[in-house]
mmCIF file of C-alpha atoms and ligand atoms in Angstrom:
data_model
loop_
_atom_site.group_PDB
_atom_site.id
_atom_site.type_symbol
_atom_site.label_atom_id
_atom_site.label_comp_id
_atom_site.label_asym_id
_atom_site.label_seq_id
_atom_site.Cartn_x
_atom_site.Cartn_y
_atom_site.Cartn_z
ATOM 1 C CA MET A 1 0.018 0.091 0.024
ATOM 2 C CA PRO A 2 1.430 3.279 -0.805
ATOM 3 C CA ARG A 3 2.003 5.854 1.966
ATOM 4 C CA VAL A 4 -0.156 9.006 2.099
ATOM 5 C CA LEU A 5 1.997 12.107 2.678
ATOM 6 C CA ASP A 6 -0.211 14.141 5.087
ATOM 7 C CA GLY A 7 -0.030 17.813 4.038
ATOM 8 C CA VAL A 8 -2.554 18.773 6.890
ATOM 9 C CA ALA A 9 -0.263 17.386 9.617
ATOM 10 C CA ILE A 10 2.999 18.773 7.952
ATOM 11 C CA ALA A 11 1.424 22.304 7.617
ATOM 12 C CA ALA A 12 0.327 22.194 11.186
ATOM 13 C CA GLU A 13 3.776 21.302 12.357
ATOM 14 C CA ILE A 14 5.436 24.112 10.298
ATOM 15 C CA LYS A 15 2.859 26.774 11.674
ATOM 16 C CA GLN A 16 3.604 25.505 15.178
ATOM 17 C CA GLU A 17 7.296 26.210 14.582
ATOM 18 C CA VAL A 18 6.465 29.661 12.983
ATOM 19 C CA ALA A 19 4.474 30.512 16.225
ATOM 20 C CA GLU A 20 7.439 29.521 18.423
ATOM 21 C CA GLU A 21 9.823 31.791 16.246
ATOM 22 C CA VAL A 22 7.248 34.718 16.455
ATOM 23 C CA LYS A 23 7.365 34.257 20.226
ATOM 24 C CA LEU A 24 11.226 34.392 20.368
ATOM 25 C CA LEU A 25 11.069 37.500 18.188
ATOM 26 C CA ALA A 26 8.670 39.124 20.426
ATOM 27 C CA VAL A 27 11.225 38.903 23.297
ATOM 28 C CA LYS A 28 13.553 41.056 21.056
ATOM 29 C CA GLY A 29 10.637 43.506 20.435
ATOM 30 C CA ILE A 30 10.055 42.288 16.753
ATOM 31 C CA ARG A 31 6.542 41.572 15.487
ATOM 32 C CA PRO A 32 6.652 40.087 11.820
ATOM 33 C CA GLY A 33 3.974 41.905 9.681
ATOM 34 C CA LEU A 34 2.266 40.910 6.466
ATOM 35 C CA ALA A 35 0.245 43.365 4.158
ATOM 36 C CA ALA A 36 -2.281 41.483 2.086
ATOM 37 C CA VAL A 37 -3.678 43.334 -0.963
ATOM 38 C CA LEU A 38 -6.899 42.125 -2.216
ATOM 39 C CA VAL A 39 -8.317 43.988 -5.216
ATOM 40 C CA GLY A 40 -11.970 43.990 -6.136
ATOM 41 C CA ASN A 41 -14.432 41.239 -5.197
ATOM 42 C CA ASP A 42 -13.209 38.038 -6.684
ATOM 43 C CA ALA A 43 -14.889 35.372 -4.517
ATOM 44 C CA ALA A 44 -12.000 32.835 -4.687
ATOM 45 C CA SER A 45 -9.334 35.544 -4.077
ATOM 46 C CA GLU A 46 -11.385 36.607 -0.870
ATOM 47 C CA ILE A 47 -11.386 33.146 0.548
ATOM 48 C CA TYR A 48 -7.675 32.782 -0.022
ATOM 49 C CA VAL A 49 -6.799 36.138 1.538
ATOM 50 C CA LYS A 50 -9.106 35.459 4.444
ATOM 51 C CA SER A 51 -7.366 32.290 5.326
ATOM 52 C CA LYS A 52 -4.050 33.993 5.028
ATOM 53 C CA VAL A 53 -4.973 36.876 7.340
ATOM 54 C CA GLN A 54 -6.546 34.346 9.841
ATOM 55 C CA SER A 55 -3.264 32.337 9.719
ATOM 56 C CA CYS A 56 -1.363 35.532 10.730
ATOM 57 C CA ALA A 57 -3.697 35.999 13.618
ATOM 58 C CA GLU A 58 -3.273 32.388 14.991
ATOM 59 C CA LEU A 59 0.505 32.585 14.743
ATOM 60 C CA GLY A 60 0.904 36.020 16.367
ATOM 61 C CA ILE A 61 2.022 37.747 13.068
ATOM 62 C CA PHE A 62 0.762 41.381 12.529
ATOM 63 C CA SER A 63 -1.491 41.691 9.287
ATOM 64 C CA GLU A 64 -3.152 44.320 7.488
ATOM 65 C CA LEU A 65 -5.719 43.685 4.791
ATOM 66 C CA ILE A 66 -5.775 46.458 2.106
ATOM 67 C CA THR A 67 -8.787 46.297 -0.400
ATOM 68 C CA PRO A 68 -8.463 48.764 -3.251
ATOM 69 C CA PRO A 69 -11.599 48.861 -5.463
ATOM 70 C CA GLY A 70 -11.853 46.710 -8.652
ATOM 71 C CA ASN A 71 -11.197 49.838 -10.947
ATOM 72 C CA VAL A 72 -7.912 50.841 -9.227
ATOM 73 C CA THR A 73 -5.183 51.930 -11.771
ATOM 74 C CA THR A 74 -1.681 50.719 -12.139
ATOM 75 C CA GLU A 75 -0.400 53.961 -10.772
ATOM 76 C CA GLU A 76 -2.462 53.849 -7.552
ATOM 77 C CA MET A 77 -1.395 50.395 -7.061
ATOM 78 C CA LEU A 78 2.301 51.277 -7.527
ATOM 79 C CA ALA A 79 1.893 54.121 -5.075
ATOM 80 C CA LEU A 80 0.409 51.679 -2.510
ATOM 81 C CA VAL A 81 3.232 49.229 -3.009
ATOM 82 C CA ALA A 82 5.825 52.038 -2.584
ATOM 83 C CA ASP A 83 4.235 52.923 0.680
ATOM 84 C CA LEU A 84 4.172 49.313 1.839
ATOM 85 C CA ASN A 85 7.970 48.974 0.896
ATOM 86 C CA ALA A 86 8.780 51.975 3.031
ATOM 87 C CA ARG A 87 6.898 50.952 6.125
ATOM 88 C CA ASP A 88 8.915 49.374 8.876
ATOM 89 C CA GLU A 89 6.128 47.240 10.493
ATOM 90 C CA ILE A 90 5.495 45.506 7.207
ATOM 91 C CA ASP A 91 7.907 42.632 6.505
ATOM 92 C CA GLY A 92 5.846 40.908 3.716
ATOM 93 C CA ILE A 93 3.780 42.060 0.793
ATOM 94 C CA LEU A 94 1.323 39.754 -0.609
ATOM 95 C CA ILE A 95 -0.589 40.876 -3.729
ATOM 96 C CA GLN A 96 -3.357 38.535 -4.374
ATOM 97 C CA LEU A 97 -3.588 37.399 -7.933
ATOM 98 C CA PRO A 98 -5.177 37.522 -10.558
ATOM 99 C CA LEU A 99 -5.507 41.439 -10.771
ATOM 100 C CA PRO A 100 -7.985 43.236 -12.993
ATOM 101 C CA THR A 101 -7.017 43.439 -16.544
ATOM 102 C CA GLN A 102 -6.191 47.387 -16.487
ATOM 103 C CA VAL A 103 -3.605 46.691 -13.721
ATOM 104 C CA ASP A 104 -0.160 45.825 -15.055
ATOM 105 C CA THR A 105 0.647 42.799 -12.958
ATOM 106 C CA LYS A 106 4.265 42.404 -13.856
ATOM 107 C CA ALA A 107 5.145 46.012 -13.158
ATOM 108 C CA LEU A 108 3.387 45.669 -9.836
ATOM 109 C CA LEU A 109 5.233 42.443 -8.840
ATOM 110 C CA ASP A 110 8.468 43.894 -9.941
ATOM 111 C CA ALA A 111 7.772 47.043 -7.743
ATOM 112 C CA VAL A 112 7.591 44.958 -4.455
ATOM 113 C CA SER A 113 10.805 45.269 -2.537
ATOM 114 C CA PRO A 114 12.662 41.927 -2.988
ATOM 115 C CA ASP A 115 13.172 41.775 0.755
ATOM 116 C CA LYS A 116 9.453 41.996 1.398
ATOM 117 C CA ASP A 117 8.556 39.546 -1.559
ATOM 118 C CA VAL A 118 7.064 36.736 0.463
ATOM 119 C CA ASP A 119 5.566 35.170 -2.507
ATOM 120 C CA GLY A 120 9.038 34.845 -3.957
ATOM 121 C CA PHE A 121 7.838 35.985 -7.294
ATOM 122 C CA HIS A 122 10.281 39.048 -7.867
ATOM 123 C CA PRO A 123 13.004 38.304 -10.508
ATOM 124 C CA VAL A 124 15.709 39.249 -8.009
ATOM 125 C CA ASN A 125 14.438 36.232 -5.705
ATOM 126 C CA ALA A 126 14.281 33.936 -8.630
ATOM 127 C CA GLY A 127 17.834 34.842 -9.450
ATOM 128 C CA ARG A 128 18.936 34.403 -5.825
ATOM 129 C CA LEU A 129 17.167 31.049 -5.731
ATOM 130 C CA GLN A 130 19.019 29.906 -8.831
ATOM 131 C CA ALA A 131 22.390 31.258 -7.656
ATOM 132 C CA GLY A 132 21.789 29.282 -4.363
ATOM 133 C CA ARG A 133 21.814 32.506 -2.253
ATOM 134 C CA PRO A 134 19.499 33.062 0.678
ATOM 135 C CA ALA A 135 16.243 33.837 -1.041
ATOM 136 C CA LEU A 136 12.614 34.104 -0.316
ATOM 137 C CA ALA A 137 11.356 31.017 -2.407
ATOM 138 C CA PRO A 138 7.828 30.744 -3.843
ATOM 139 C CA CYS A 139 5.618 29.169 -1.192
ATOM 140 C CA THR A 140 4.085 26.088 -3.024
ATOM 141 C CA PRO A 141 7.532 24.699 -4.331
ATOM 142 C CA ALA A 142 9.040 25.398 -0.939
ATOM 143 C CA GLY A 143 6.143 23.275 0.501
ATOM 144 C CA VAL A 144 6.917 20.465 -1.650
ATOM 145 C CA ILE A 145 10.415 20.387 -0.352
ATOM 146 C CA GLU A 146 9.161 20.440 3.288
ATOM 147 C CA ILE A 147 6.759 17.437 2.419
ATOM 148 C CA LEU A 148 9.537 15.421 1.165
ATOM 149 C CA LYS A 149 11.997 16.120 3.914
ATOM 150 C CA ARG A 150 9.594 15.997 6.758
ATOM 151 C CA SER A 151 8.341 12.626 5.516
ATOM 152 C CA GLY A 152 11.918 11.259 5.251
ATOM 153 C CA ILE A 153 11.844 10.821 1.682
ATOM 154 C CA ALA A 154 15.584 11.043 0.235
ATOM 155 C CA ILE A 155 16.114 13.691 -2.345
ATOM 156 C CA SER A 156 19.860 13.495 -2.808
ATOM 157 C CA GLY A 157 20.887 11.334 -5.832
ATOM 158 C CA GLN A 158 17.266 10.641 -6.731
ATOM 159 C CA HIS A 159 15.941 11.447 -10.214
ATOM 160 C CA ALA A 160 13.160 14.065 -9.878
ATOM 161 C CA VAL A 161 10.961 14.767 -12.856
ATOM 162 C CA VAL A 162 8.913 17.874 -12.739
ATOM 163 C CA VAL A 163 6.182 18.295 -15.303
ATOM 164 C CA GLY A 164 5.436 21.927 -15.558
ATOM 165 C CA ARG A 165 7.674 24.930 -16.102
ATOM 166 C CA SER A 166 5.701 27.831 -14.651
ATOM 167 C CA ASP A 167 7.688 30.566 -12.839
ATOM 168 C CA ILE A 168 5.611 30.054 -9.628
ATOM 169 C CA VAL A 169 5.742 26.259 -9.499
ATOM 170 C CA GLY A 170 7.522 23.972 -12.045
ATOM 171 C CA LYS A 171 10.819 26.167 -12.417
ATOM 172 C CA PRO A 172 11.308 27.006 -8.545
ATOM 173 C CA ALA A 173 10.545 23.342 -7.722
ATOM 174 C CA ALA A 174 13.074 22.024 -9.996
ATOM 175 C CA MET A 175 15.617 24.595 -8.768
ATOM 176 C CA LEU A 176 14.895 23.676 -5.065
ATOM 177 C CA LEU A 177 15.146 19.851 -5.876
ATOM 178 C CA LEU A 178 18.579 20.495 -7.628
ATOM 179 C CA HIS A 179 19.889 22.436 -4.712
ATOM 180 C CA ASN A 180 18.832 19.273 -2.694
ATOM 181 C CA ASP A 181 21.123 17.231 -4.903
ATOM 182 C CA ALA A 182 18.405 15.651 -6.865
ATOM 183 C CA THR A 183 19.190 14.865 -10.648
ATOM 184 C CA VAL A 184 16.248 16.962 -12.260
ATOM 185 C CA THR A 185 14.502 16.650 -15.511
ATOM 186 C CA ILE A 186 11.916 19.404 -16.234
ATOM 187 C CA CYS A 187 9.045 18.663 -18.726
ATOM 188 C CA HIS A 188 6.419 20.687 -20.457
ATOM 189 C CA SER A 189 3.743 20.767 -23.290
ATOM 190 C CA LYS A 190 6.520 20.341 -25.816
ATOM 191 C CA THR A 191 8.310 17.389 -24.425
ATOM 192 C CA ARG A 192 8.432 14.336 -26.628
ATOM 193 C CA ASP A 193 7.474 11.031 -25.381
ATOM 194 C CA LEU A 194 6.477 12.263 -21.885
ATOM 195 C CA PRO A 195 5.718 8.842 -20.253
ATOM 196 C CA SER A 196 9.140 7.546 -21.122
ATOM 197 C CA ILE A 197 10.666 10.313 -18.925
ATOM 198 C CA THR A 198 8.105 10.392 -16.117
ATOM 199 C CA ARG A 199 8.570 6.656 -15.899
ATOM 200 C CA GLN A 200 12.295 7.338 -14.921
ATOM 201 C CA ALA A 201 11.217 9.403 -12.025
ATOM 202 C CA ASP A 202 12.201 8.429 -8.333
ATOM 203 C CA ILE A 203 10.155 11.683 -7.380
ATOM 204 C CA LEU A 204 7.505 12.821 -9.728
ATOM 205 C CA VAL A 205 6.209 16.348 -9.401
ATOM 206 C CA ALA A 206 3.027 17.175 -11.282
ATOM 207 C CA ALA A 207 2.374 20.752 -11.763
ATOM 208 C CA ILE A 208 0.377 20.986 -15.059
ATOM 209 C CA GLY A 209 -3.069 22.140 -14.404
ATOM 210 C CA ARG A 210 -5.000 19.197 -16.167
ATOM 211 C CA PRO A 211 -7.234 16.856 -14.181
ATOM 212 C CA GLY A 212 -5.802 13.300 -13.776
ATOM 213 C CA PHE A 213 -3.169 14.087 -16.516
ATOM 214 C CA ILE A 214 -0.633 11.554 -15.027
ATOM 215 C CA THR A 215 -1.831 8.067 -15.733
ATOM 216 C CA PRO A 216 -0.534 4.784 -14.335
ATOM 217 C CA ASP A 217 1.479 4.052 -17.293
ATOM 218 C CA MET A 218 3.516 7.240 -16.623
ATOM 219 C CA VAL A 219 4.622 6.043 -13.149
ATOM 220 C CA LYS A 220 7.613 3.915 -12.008
ATOM 221 C CA PRO A 221 6.272 1.449 -9.454
ATOM 222 C CA GLY A 222 7.273 2.646 -5.931
ATOM 223 C CA ALA A 223 7.945 6.341 -7.063
ATOM 224 C CA THR A 224 7.040 9.275 -4.777
ATOM 225 C CA ILE A 225 4.425 11.438 -6.379
ATOM 226 C CA ILE A 226 3.870 15.049 -5.559
ATOM 227 C CA ASP A 227 0.548 16.278 -6.993
ATOM 228 C CA VAL A 228 0.615 20.127 -7.026
ATOM 229 C CA GLY A 229 -2.397 20.314 -9.271
ATOM 230 C CA ILE A 230 -5.762 21.691 -8.111
ATOM 231 C CA ASN A 231 -8.607 21.302 -10.639
ATOM 232 C CA ARG A 232 -12.392 21.461 -10.108
ATOM 233 C CA ILE A 233 -14.447 18.755 -11.996
ATOM 234 C CA THR A 234 -18.107 19.459 -12.632
ATOM 235 C CA ASP A 235 -18.862 17.196 -15.469
ATOM 236 C CA ARG A 236 -20.503 13.873 -14.538
ATOM 237 C CA ALA A 237 -18.704 11.833 -17.140
ATOM 238 C CA GLU A 238 -15.376 13.187 -16.079
ATOM 239 C CA PHE A 239 -16.222 12.401 -12.551
ATOM 240 C CA ASP A 240 -17.039 8.850 -13.362
ATOM 241 C CA ARG A 241 -13.836 8.510 -15.325
ATOM 242 C CA PHE A 242 -11.783 9.270 -12.194
ATOM 243 C CA PHE A 243 -13.860 8.427 -9.275
ATOM 244 C CA ALA A 244 -16.475 5.799 -10.227
ATOM 245 C CA GLY A 245 -17.106 3.649 -7.019
ATOM 246 C CA ASP A 246 -15.557 6.086 -4.554
ATOM 247 C CA VAL A 247 -18.411 6.537 -2.151
ATOM 248 C CA LYS A 248 -16.797 9.435 -0.243
ATOM 249 C CA ARG A 249 -16.302 11.659 -3.448
ATOM 250 C CA GLU A 250 -19.627 10.511 -4.853
ATOM 251 C CA ALA A 251 -21.379 12.186 -1.808
ATOM 252 C CA ALA A 252 -19.352 15.432 -2.238
ATOM 253 C CA PHE A 253 -20.221 15.585 -5.878
ATOM 254 C CA ALA A 254 -23.880 14.983 -5.216
ATOM 255 C CA LYS A 255 -23.692 17.740 -2.644
ATOM 256 C CA ARG A 256 -21.853 20.358 -4.287
ATOM 257 C CA GLY A 257 -21.902 19.506 -7.944
ATOM 258 C CA SER A 258 -18.041 19.570 -8.037
ATOM 259 C CA VAL A 259 -14.895 17.895 -6.668
ATOM 260 C CA ILE A 260 -11.311 18.914 -6.621
ATOM 261 C CA ILE A 261 -8.640 16.511 -8.455
ATOM 262 C CA GLY A 262 -5.071 16.983 -8.972
ATOM 263 C CA ASP A 263 -3.083 16.495 -11.946
ATOM 264 C CA VAL A 264 -2.591 12.741 -11.196
ATOM 265 C CA HIS A 265 -5.059 10.047 -11.949
ATOM 266 C CA PRO A 266 -6.129 8.231 -8.815
ATOM 267 C CA LYS A 267 -5.089 4.959 -10.377
ATOM 268 C CA ALA A 268 -1.569 6.192 -10.735
ATOM 269 C CA PHE A 269 -1.330 6.739 -7.012
ATOM 270 C CA GLU A 270 -1.899 2.941 -6.406
ATOM 271 C CA LEU A 271 1.382 2.212 -8.108
ATOM 272 C CA SER A 272 3.464 4.814 -6.021
ATOM 273 C CA GLY A 273 5.552 4.179 -2.857
ATOM 274 C CA ALA A 274 4.107 7.472 -1.435
ATOM 275 C CA TYR A 275 2.129 10.297 -2.615
ATOM 276 C CA THR A 276 0.285 13.655 -1.731
ATOM 277 C CA PRO A 277 -3.498 13.539 -1.910
ATOM 278 C CA VAL A 278 -5.605 16.194 -3.330
ATOM 279 C CA PRO A 279 -7.005 17.758 -1.499
ATOM 280 C CA GLY A 280 -4.976 17.456 1.809
ATOM 281 C CA GLY A 281 -1.514 17.535 0.129
ATOM 282 C CA VAL A 282 0.669 20.218 -1.138
ATOM 283 C CA GLY A 283 -2.156 22.896 -1.108
ATOM 284 C CA LYS A 284 -2.184 22.666 2.574
ATOM 285 C CA LEU A 285 1.590 23.859 2.789
ATOM 286 C CA THR A 286 1.103 27.134 0.824
ATOM 287 C CA ILE A 287 -0.169 29.271 3.518
ATOM 288 C CA ALA A 288 2.186 27.674 6.170
ATOM 289 C CA MET A 289 5.095 28.500 3.829
ATOM 290 C CA LEU A 290 3.796 32.054 3.435
ATOM 291 C CA MET A 291 3.756 32.482 7.110
ATOM 292 C CA ALA A 292 7.437 30.907 7.362
ATOM 293 C CA ASN A 293 8.556 33.394 4.591
ATOM 294 C CA THR A 294 7.143 36.318 6.490
ATOM 295 C CA VAL A 295 9.038 35.410 9.574
ATOM 296 C CA ARG A 296 12.191 34.841 7.538
ATOM 297 C CA ALA A 297 11.833 38.230 5.818
ATOM 298 C CA ALA A 298 11.406 39.840 9.140
ATOM 299 C CA LYS A 299 14.600 38.282 10.237
ATOM 300 C CA MET A 300 16.654 38.734 6.911
ATOM 301 C CA ARG A 301 15.750 42.565 6.900
ATOM 302 C CA ARG A 302 17.132 42.891 10.350
ATOM 303 C CA GLY A 303 20.204 40.842 9.699
ATOM 304 C CA ILE A 304 19.112 38.184 12.294
HETATM 305 N N1 LIG B 401 -1.369 25.961 -3.500
HETATM 306 C C1 LIG B 401 -1.275 25.095 -4.420
HETATM 307 O O1 LIG B 401 -1.090 23.950 -4.134
HETATM 308 C C2 LIG B 401 -0.982 25.569 -5.879
HETATM 309 C C3 LIG B 401 -0.278 26.740 -6.088
HETATM 310 C C4 LIG B 401 -0.212 27.009 -7.430
HETATM 311 C C5 LIG B 401 -0.647 26.297 -8.424
HETATM 312 N N2 LIG B 401 -1.310 25.155 -8.139
HETATM 313 C C6 LIG B 401 -1.792 24.336 -9.157
HETATM 314 O O2 LIG B 401 -0.815 23.580 -9.888
HETATM 315 C C7 LIG B 401 -1.040 23.344 -11.265
HETATM 316 C C8 LIG B 401 -0.079 24.135 -12.021
HETATM 317 O O3 LIG B 401 -0.113 25.510 -11.881
HETATM 318 P P1 LIG B 401 0.815 26.567 -12.591
HETATM 319 O O4 LIG B 401 0.438 27.967 -12.003
HETATM 320 O O5 LIG B 401 2.313 26.056 -12.621
HETATM 321 O O6 LIG B 401 0.226 26.300 -14.186
HETATM 322 P P2 LIG B 401 0.623 26.911 -15.508
HETATM 323 O O7 LIG B 401 1.255 28.117 -15.324
HETATM 324 O O8 LIG B 401 -0.600 26.774 -16.271
HETATM 325 O O9 LIG B 401 1.756 25.883 -16.045
HETATM 326 C C9 LIG B 401 1.384 24.598 -16.407
HETATM 327 C C10 LIG B 401 2.661 23.914 -16.930
HETATM 328 O O10 LIG B 401 2.255 22.532 -17.374
HETATM 329 C C11 LIG B 401 2.620 22.316 -18.764
HETATM 330 N N3 LIG B 401 1.807 21.613 -19.402
HETATM 331 C C12 LIG B 401 0.575 21.848 -19.822
HETATM 332 N N4 LIG B 401 0.105 20.763 -20.682
HETATM 333 C C13 LIG B 401 0.883 19.819 -20.695
HETATM 334 C C14 LIG B 401 1.149 18.552 -21.348
HETATM 335 N N5 LIG B 401 0.204 18.083 -21.995
HETATM 336 N N6 LIG B 401 2.270 17.896 -21.212
HETATM 337 C C15 LIG B 401 3.136 18.384 -20.491
HETATM 338 N N7 LIG B 401 3.127 19.529 -19.915
HETATM 339 C C16 LIG B 401 2.135 20.353 -19.887
HETATM 340 C C17 LIG B 401 2.848 23.595 -19.299
HETATM 341 O O11 LIG B 401 3.807 23.647 -20.452
HETATM 342 P P3 LIG B 401 4.198 24.814 -21.275
HETATM 343 O O12 LIG B 401 5.095 25.751 -20.485
HETATM 344 O O13 LIG B 401 5.009 24.305 -22.431
HETATM 345 O O14 LIG B 401 2.867 25.635 -21.587
HETATM 346 C C18 LIG B 401 3.377 24.620 -18.174
HETATM 347 O O15 LIG B 401 4.645 24.550 -18.190
HETATM 348 C C19 LIG B 401 -2.454 24.086 -11.335
HETATM 349 O O16 LIG B 401 -3.333 22.922 -11.236
HETATM 350 C C20 LIG B 401 -2.773 25.079 -10.210
HETATM 351 O O17 LIG B 401 -3.947 25.128 -9.910
HETATM 352 C C21 LIG B 401 -1.560 24.797 -6.810
#
């Protein structure tokens, strides 16, 4: 039976450690602070930001929620970021994406001070990460590494295959695996004969954004599978293709009319040695790593 890597438990452990660090910093008169910027009324973004602000409160991190209107301009947003960059009580700046189309997202993310870039999206942090310098790494890939390490899964010398090359997941995940001495292959939509490559993986990271894309024929028996994907299924036929006979999911689908699935087919997990479930895997780590990055930013900025 494959081992299920419990993202909920690992995230709770990391949050506990962050709370301890916050207490130690409080003795020195330091309280890490996160500014969360939520533009407009996107329902999903509101839920994400709310849980980030709530996590700050639970861990003793100061947080400030800033909610510019949906018709805000790039100039107004740049002025807001400049203000947050300058404020000493703010250690981390989080701009919830996506932004309305009239706002130049790239210009805005580039305007965040790299030292307060707790999402790890700034090119300076991407460069620092690549160069192996102290950097604020993107939260989801950092979470992938934490899951592997805290589950006692060896990375050094293993062949890690990352499917997906986005700037926020695939590329930084590959870089972090490389720095942990894995042999890394990065695959993408132009990769030829993908299954022949994924079948070589000791550690297979799926960050594609396609429901159940990794099928059993793409997995080496005993491999560790890290499923980063979060996809919502609403179609009955598609549901049956993945989850026919799964009583728990059937009940969830009947209740909500949708279920979440990762980028890995449930049958592929059965071949693995260990895997992260969806939900309850990598997704749970992202906020925990945001909290960890905020404390890290507070310490780095003060030379601690
Ligand atoms: N908190 C979390 O757990 C978290 C955070 C972020 C993202 N996610 C999830 O992770 C998944 C990936 O997110 P993302 O932002 O990295 O997505 P993305 O920017 O859309 O990137 C997807 C990557 O998958 C590759 N790809 C697409 N179709 C492929 C195919 N047929 N064969 C091989 N590669 C293919 C693309 O290749 P090309 O570059 O060639 O187009 C691209 O590099 C999504 O499901 C997202 O919801 C979860």
